[in-house]
Tab-separated table of C-alpha atoms in Angstrom:
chain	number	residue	atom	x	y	z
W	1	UNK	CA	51.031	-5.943	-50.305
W	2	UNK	CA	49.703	-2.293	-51.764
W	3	UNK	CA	49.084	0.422	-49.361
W	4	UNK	CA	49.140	3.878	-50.039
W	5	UNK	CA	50.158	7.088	-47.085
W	6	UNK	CA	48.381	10.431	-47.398
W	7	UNK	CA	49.313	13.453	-45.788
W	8	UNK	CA	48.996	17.348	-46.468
W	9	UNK	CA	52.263	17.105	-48.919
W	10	UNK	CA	52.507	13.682	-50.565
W	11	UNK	CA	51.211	10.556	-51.354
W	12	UNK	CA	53.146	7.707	-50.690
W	13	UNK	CA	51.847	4.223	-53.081
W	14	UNK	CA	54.441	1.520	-53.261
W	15	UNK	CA	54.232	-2.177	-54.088
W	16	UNK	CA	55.235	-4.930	-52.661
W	17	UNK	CA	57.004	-2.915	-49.973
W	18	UNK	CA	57.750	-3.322	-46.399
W	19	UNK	CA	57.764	-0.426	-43.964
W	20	UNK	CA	58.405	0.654	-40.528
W	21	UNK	CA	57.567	3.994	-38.955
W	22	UNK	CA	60.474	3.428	-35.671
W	23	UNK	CA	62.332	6.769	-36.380
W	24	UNK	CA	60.665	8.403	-33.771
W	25	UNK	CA	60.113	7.349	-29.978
W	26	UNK	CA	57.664	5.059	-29.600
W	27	UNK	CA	55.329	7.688	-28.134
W	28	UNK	CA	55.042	9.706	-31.302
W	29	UNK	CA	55.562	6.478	-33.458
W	30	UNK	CA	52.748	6.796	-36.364
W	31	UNK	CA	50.304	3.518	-36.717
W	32	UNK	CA	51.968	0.905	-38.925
W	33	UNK	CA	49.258	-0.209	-41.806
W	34	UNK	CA	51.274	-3.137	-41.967
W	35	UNK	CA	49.481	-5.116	-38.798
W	36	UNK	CA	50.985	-8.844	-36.811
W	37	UNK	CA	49.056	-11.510	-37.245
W	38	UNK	CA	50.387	-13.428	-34.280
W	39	UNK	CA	48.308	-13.206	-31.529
W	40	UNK	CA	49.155	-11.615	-28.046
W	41	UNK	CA	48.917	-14.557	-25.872
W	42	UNK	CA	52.076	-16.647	-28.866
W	43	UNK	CA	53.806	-13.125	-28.891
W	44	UNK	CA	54.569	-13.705	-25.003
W	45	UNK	CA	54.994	-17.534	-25.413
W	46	UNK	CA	57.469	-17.467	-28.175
W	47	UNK	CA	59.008	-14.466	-26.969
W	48	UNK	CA	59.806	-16.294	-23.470
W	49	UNK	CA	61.218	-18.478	-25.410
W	50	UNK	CA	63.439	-16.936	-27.338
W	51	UNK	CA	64.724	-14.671	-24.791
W	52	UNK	CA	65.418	-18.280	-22.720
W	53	UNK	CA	67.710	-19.527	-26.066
W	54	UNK	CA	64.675	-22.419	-26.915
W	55	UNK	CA	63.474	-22.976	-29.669
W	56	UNK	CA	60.209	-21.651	-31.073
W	57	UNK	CA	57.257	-23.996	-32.053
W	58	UNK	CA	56.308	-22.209	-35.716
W	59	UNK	CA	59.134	-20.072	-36.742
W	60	UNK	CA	57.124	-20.061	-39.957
W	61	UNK	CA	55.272	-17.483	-38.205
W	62	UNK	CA	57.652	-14.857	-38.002
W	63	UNK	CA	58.965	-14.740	-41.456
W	64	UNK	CA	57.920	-12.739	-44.189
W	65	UNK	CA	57.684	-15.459	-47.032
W	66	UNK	CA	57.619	-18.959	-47.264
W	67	UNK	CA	61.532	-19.082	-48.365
W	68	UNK	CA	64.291	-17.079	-47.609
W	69	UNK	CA	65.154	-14.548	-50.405
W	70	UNK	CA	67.031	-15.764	-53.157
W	71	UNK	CA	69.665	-13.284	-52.667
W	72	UNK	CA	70.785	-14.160	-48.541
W	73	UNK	CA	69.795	-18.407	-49.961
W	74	UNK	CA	73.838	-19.083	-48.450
W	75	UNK	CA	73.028	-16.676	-45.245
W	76	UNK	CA	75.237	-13.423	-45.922
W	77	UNK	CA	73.051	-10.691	-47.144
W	78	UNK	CA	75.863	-8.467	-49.086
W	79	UNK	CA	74.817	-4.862	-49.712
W	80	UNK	CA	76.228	-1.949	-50.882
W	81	UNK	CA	75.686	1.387	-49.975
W	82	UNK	CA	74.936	4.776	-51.490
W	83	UNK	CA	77.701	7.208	-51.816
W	84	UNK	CA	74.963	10.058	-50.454
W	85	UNK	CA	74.048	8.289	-47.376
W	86	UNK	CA	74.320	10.237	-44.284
W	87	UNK	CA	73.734	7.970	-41.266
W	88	UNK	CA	76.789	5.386	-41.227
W	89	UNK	CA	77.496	6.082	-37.655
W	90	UNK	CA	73.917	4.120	-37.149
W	91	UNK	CA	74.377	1.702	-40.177
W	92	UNK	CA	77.438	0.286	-38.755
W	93	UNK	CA	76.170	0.077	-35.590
W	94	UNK	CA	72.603	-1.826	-36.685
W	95	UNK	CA	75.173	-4.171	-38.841
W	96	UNK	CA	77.021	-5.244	-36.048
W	97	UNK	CA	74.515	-5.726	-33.367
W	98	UNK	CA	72.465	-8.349	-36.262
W	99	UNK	CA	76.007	-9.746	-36.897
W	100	UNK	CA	76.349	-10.526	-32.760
W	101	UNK	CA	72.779	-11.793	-32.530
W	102	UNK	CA	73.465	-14.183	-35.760
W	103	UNK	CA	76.187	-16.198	-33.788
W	104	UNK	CA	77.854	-16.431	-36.866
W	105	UNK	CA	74.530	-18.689	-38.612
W	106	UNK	CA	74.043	-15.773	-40.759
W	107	UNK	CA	75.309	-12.380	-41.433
W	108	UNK	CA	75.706	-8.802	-43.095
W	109	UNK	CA	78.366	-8.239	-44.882
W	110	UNK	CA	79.109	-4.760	-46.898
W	111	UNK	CA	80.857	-4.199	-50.539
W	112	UNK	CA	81.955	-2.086	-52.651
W	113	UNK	CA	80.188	-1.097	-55.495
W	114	UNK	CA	83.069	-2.597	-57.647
W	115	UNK	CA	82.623	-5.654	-56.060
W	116	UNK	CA	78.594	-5.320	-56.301
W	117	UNK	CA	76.902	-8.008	-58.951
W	118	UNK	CA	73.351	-8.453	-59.249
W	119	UNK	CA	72.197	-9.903	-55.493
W	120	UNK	CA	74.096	-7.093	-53.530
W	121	UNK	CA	71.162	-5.168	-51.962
W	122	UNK	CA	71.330	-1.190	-52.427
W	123	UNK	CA	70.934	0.854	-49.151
W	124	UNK	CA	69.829	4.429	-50.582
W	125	UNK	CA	68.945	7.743	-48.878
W	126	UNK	CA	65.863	9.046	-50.097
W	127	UNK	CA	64.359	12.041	-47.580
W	128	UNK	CA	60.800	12.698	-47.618
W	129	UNK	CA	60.482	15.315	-44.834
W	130	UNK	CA	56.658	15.460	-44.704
W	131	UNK	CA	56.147	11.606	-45.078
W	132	UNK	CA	54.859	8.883	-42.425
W	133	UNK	CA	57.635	6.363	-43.426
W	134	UNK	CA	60.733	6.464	-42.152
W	135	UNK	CA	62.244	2.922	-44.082
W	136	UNK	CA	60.835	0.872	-46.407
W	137	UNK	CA	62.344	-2.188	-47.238
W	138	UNK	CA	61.787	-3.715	-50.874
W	139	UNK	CA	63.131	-7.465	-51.247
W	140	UNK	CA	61.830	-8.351	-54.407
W	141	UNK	CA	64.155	-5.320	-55.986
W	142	UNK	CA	67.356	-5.221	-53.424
W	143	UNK	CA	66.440	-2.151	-51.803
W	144	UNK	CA	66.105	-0.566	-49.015
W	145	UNK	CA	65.313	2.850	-48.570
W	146	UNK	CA	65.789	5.482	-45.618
W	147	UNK	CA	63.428	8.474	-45.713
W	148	UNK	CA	63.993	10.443	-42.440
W	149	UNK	CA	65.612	13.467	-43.257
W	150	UNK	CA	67.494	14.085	-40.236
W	151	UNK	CA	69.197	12.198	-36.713
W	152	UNK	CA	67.412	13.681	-34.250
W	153	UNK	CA	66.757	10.383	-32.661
W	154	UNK	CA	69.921	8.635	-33.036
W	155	UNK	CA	68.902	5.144	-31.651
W	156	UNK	CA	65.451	5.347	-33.050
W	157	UNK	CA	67.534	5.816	-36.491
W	158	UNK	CA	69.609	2.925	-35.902
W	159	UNK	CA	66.404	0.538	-34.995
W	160	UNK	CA	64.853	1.910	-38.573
W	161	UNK	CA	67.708	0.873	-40.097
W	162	UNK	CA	68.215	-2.771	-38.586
W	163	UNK	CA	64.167	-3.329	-38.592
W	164	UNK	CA	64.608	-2.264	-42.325
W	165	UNK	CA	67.680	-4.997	-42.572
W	166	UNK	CA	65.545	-7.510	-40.862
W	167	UNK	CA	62.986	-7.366	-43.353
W	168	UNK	CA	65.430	-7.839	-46.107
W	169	UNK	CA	66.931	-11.029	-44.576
W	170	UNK	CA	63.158	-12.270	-44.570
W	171	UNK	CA	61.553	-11.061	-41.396
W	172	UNK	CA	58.135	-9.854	-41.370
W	173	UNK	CA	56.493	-7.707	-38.221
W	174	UNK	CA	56.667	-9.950	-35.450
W	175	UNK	CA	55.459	-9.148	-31.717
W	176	UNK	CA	55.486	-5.889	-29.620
W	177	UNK	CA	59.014	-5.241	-27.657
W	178	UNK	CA	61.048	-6.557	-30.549
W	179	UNK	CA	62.985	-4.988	-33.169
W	180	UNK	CA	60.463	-6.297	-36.156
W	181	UNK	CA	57.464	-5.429	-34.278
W	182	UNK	CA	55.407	-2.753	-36.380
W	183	UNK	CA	55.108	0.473	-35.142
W	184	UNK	CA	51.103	-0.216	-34.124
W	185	UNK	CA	52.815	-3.019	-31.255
W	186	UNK	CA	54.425	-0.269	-28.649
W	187	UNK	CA	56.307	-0.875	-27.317
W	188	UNK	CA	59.186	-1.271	-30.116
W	189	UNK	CA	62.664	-1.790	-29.810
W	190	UNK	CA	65.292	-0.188	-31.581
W	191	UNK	CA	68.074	-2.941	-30.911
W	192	UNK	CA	68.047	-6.723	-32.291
W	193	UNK	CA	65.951	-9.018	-29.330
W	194	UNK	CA	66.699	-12.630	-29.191
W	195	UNK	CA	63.060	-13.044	-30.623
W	196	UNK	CA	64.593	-11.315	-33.759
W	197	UNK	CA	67.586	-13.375	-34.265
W	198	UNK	CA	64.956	-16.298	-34.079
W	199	UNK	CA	63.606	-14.912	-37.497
W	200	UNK	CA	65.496	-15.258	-39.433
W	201	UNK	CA	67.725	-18.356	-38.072
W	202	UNK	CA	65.363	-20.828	-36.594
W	203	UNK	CA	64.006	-23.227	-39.363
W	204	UNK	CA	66.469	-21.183	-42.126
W	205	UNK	CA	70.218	-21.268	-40.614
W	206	UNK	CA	70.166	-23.828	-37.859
């Protein structure tokens, strides 16, 4: 995927990248280029059904790829993080909520850079005060960036961060009211749903 984010300051290309623009509450949220393709009336079906603990019929549909990423192939997704990172208050708290919804199928788990070889996936801080994205998430490299440059939405920051982890565990954008819905699907959540936690174990980690 190739899209490219103008505004008054900067342009914004990147390839191969997955983005959300959930830093912000959902009423100022900016339009997500990156659009569902599951259709409204399976978004409530499958939704139902995951918030019931049943199974989905297609969890094909909610992934990103057609296999999960190389580096998260045994179900822990190890990662590292940058030593200029400023929001670990929110980091550890989007960690442990996808660690609760994962039932223990799959999981998070942080190193140190000592202990870092080459599938630990980098979380870096990279502000871009006048941009549209907040988080982009790039699997094919192990990284995942954070761009807001400040916390004035606490919980919004912590869902940017865990829709960002989601997409590195091999979510794509899923349905409106869950964590991995783009930011076009209001309304979003900022905490892991059921329907999330579906994503990437149904069909992968069950």
């Amino acid at each position: 995927m190739r899209f490219t984010v103008k505004n008054s300051a900067a342009t914004i290309t990147a390839a191969t990248v997955l983005c959300g623009a959930v830093a912000a509450p959902a009423a100022h949220a900016a339009s997500d280029p990156v659009r569902s393709l599951i259709s409204p009336g399976t978004c409530t079906s499958i939704t139902a059904l995951a918030n019931d603990g049943k199974p989905v019929p297609d969890p094909s549909i909610l992934h990103d790829g057609d296999s999960v990423p190389a580096y998260f192939q045994d179900g822990v997704l190890d990662y590292k993080v940058a030593d200029n990172f400023p929001y670990r208050e929110q980091l550890d708290a989007a960690v442990a909520e996808w660690n609760e919804a994962l039932d223990g199928k799959a999981s998070l788990k942080e190193v140190q850079p000592s202990e870092a070889d080459e599938d630990t996936v980098a979380i870096l801080y990279k502000p871009e005060p006048n941009g549209y994205v907040q988080g982009a998430a790039y699997p094919d490299h192990k990284m995942l960036f954070i761009k807001t440059p400040n916390a004035q939405y606490p919980e919004a920051l912590q869902g940017t961060i865990a829709h960002e982890l989601g997409h590195m565990m091999g979510a794509g954008h899923s349905c409106a009211h869950a964590l991995m819905a783009g930011a076009n699907q209001n309304p979003i959540s900022y905490h892991v749903t059921p329907l999330d936690a579906v994503a990437i174990v149904q069909g992968q980690f069950d």
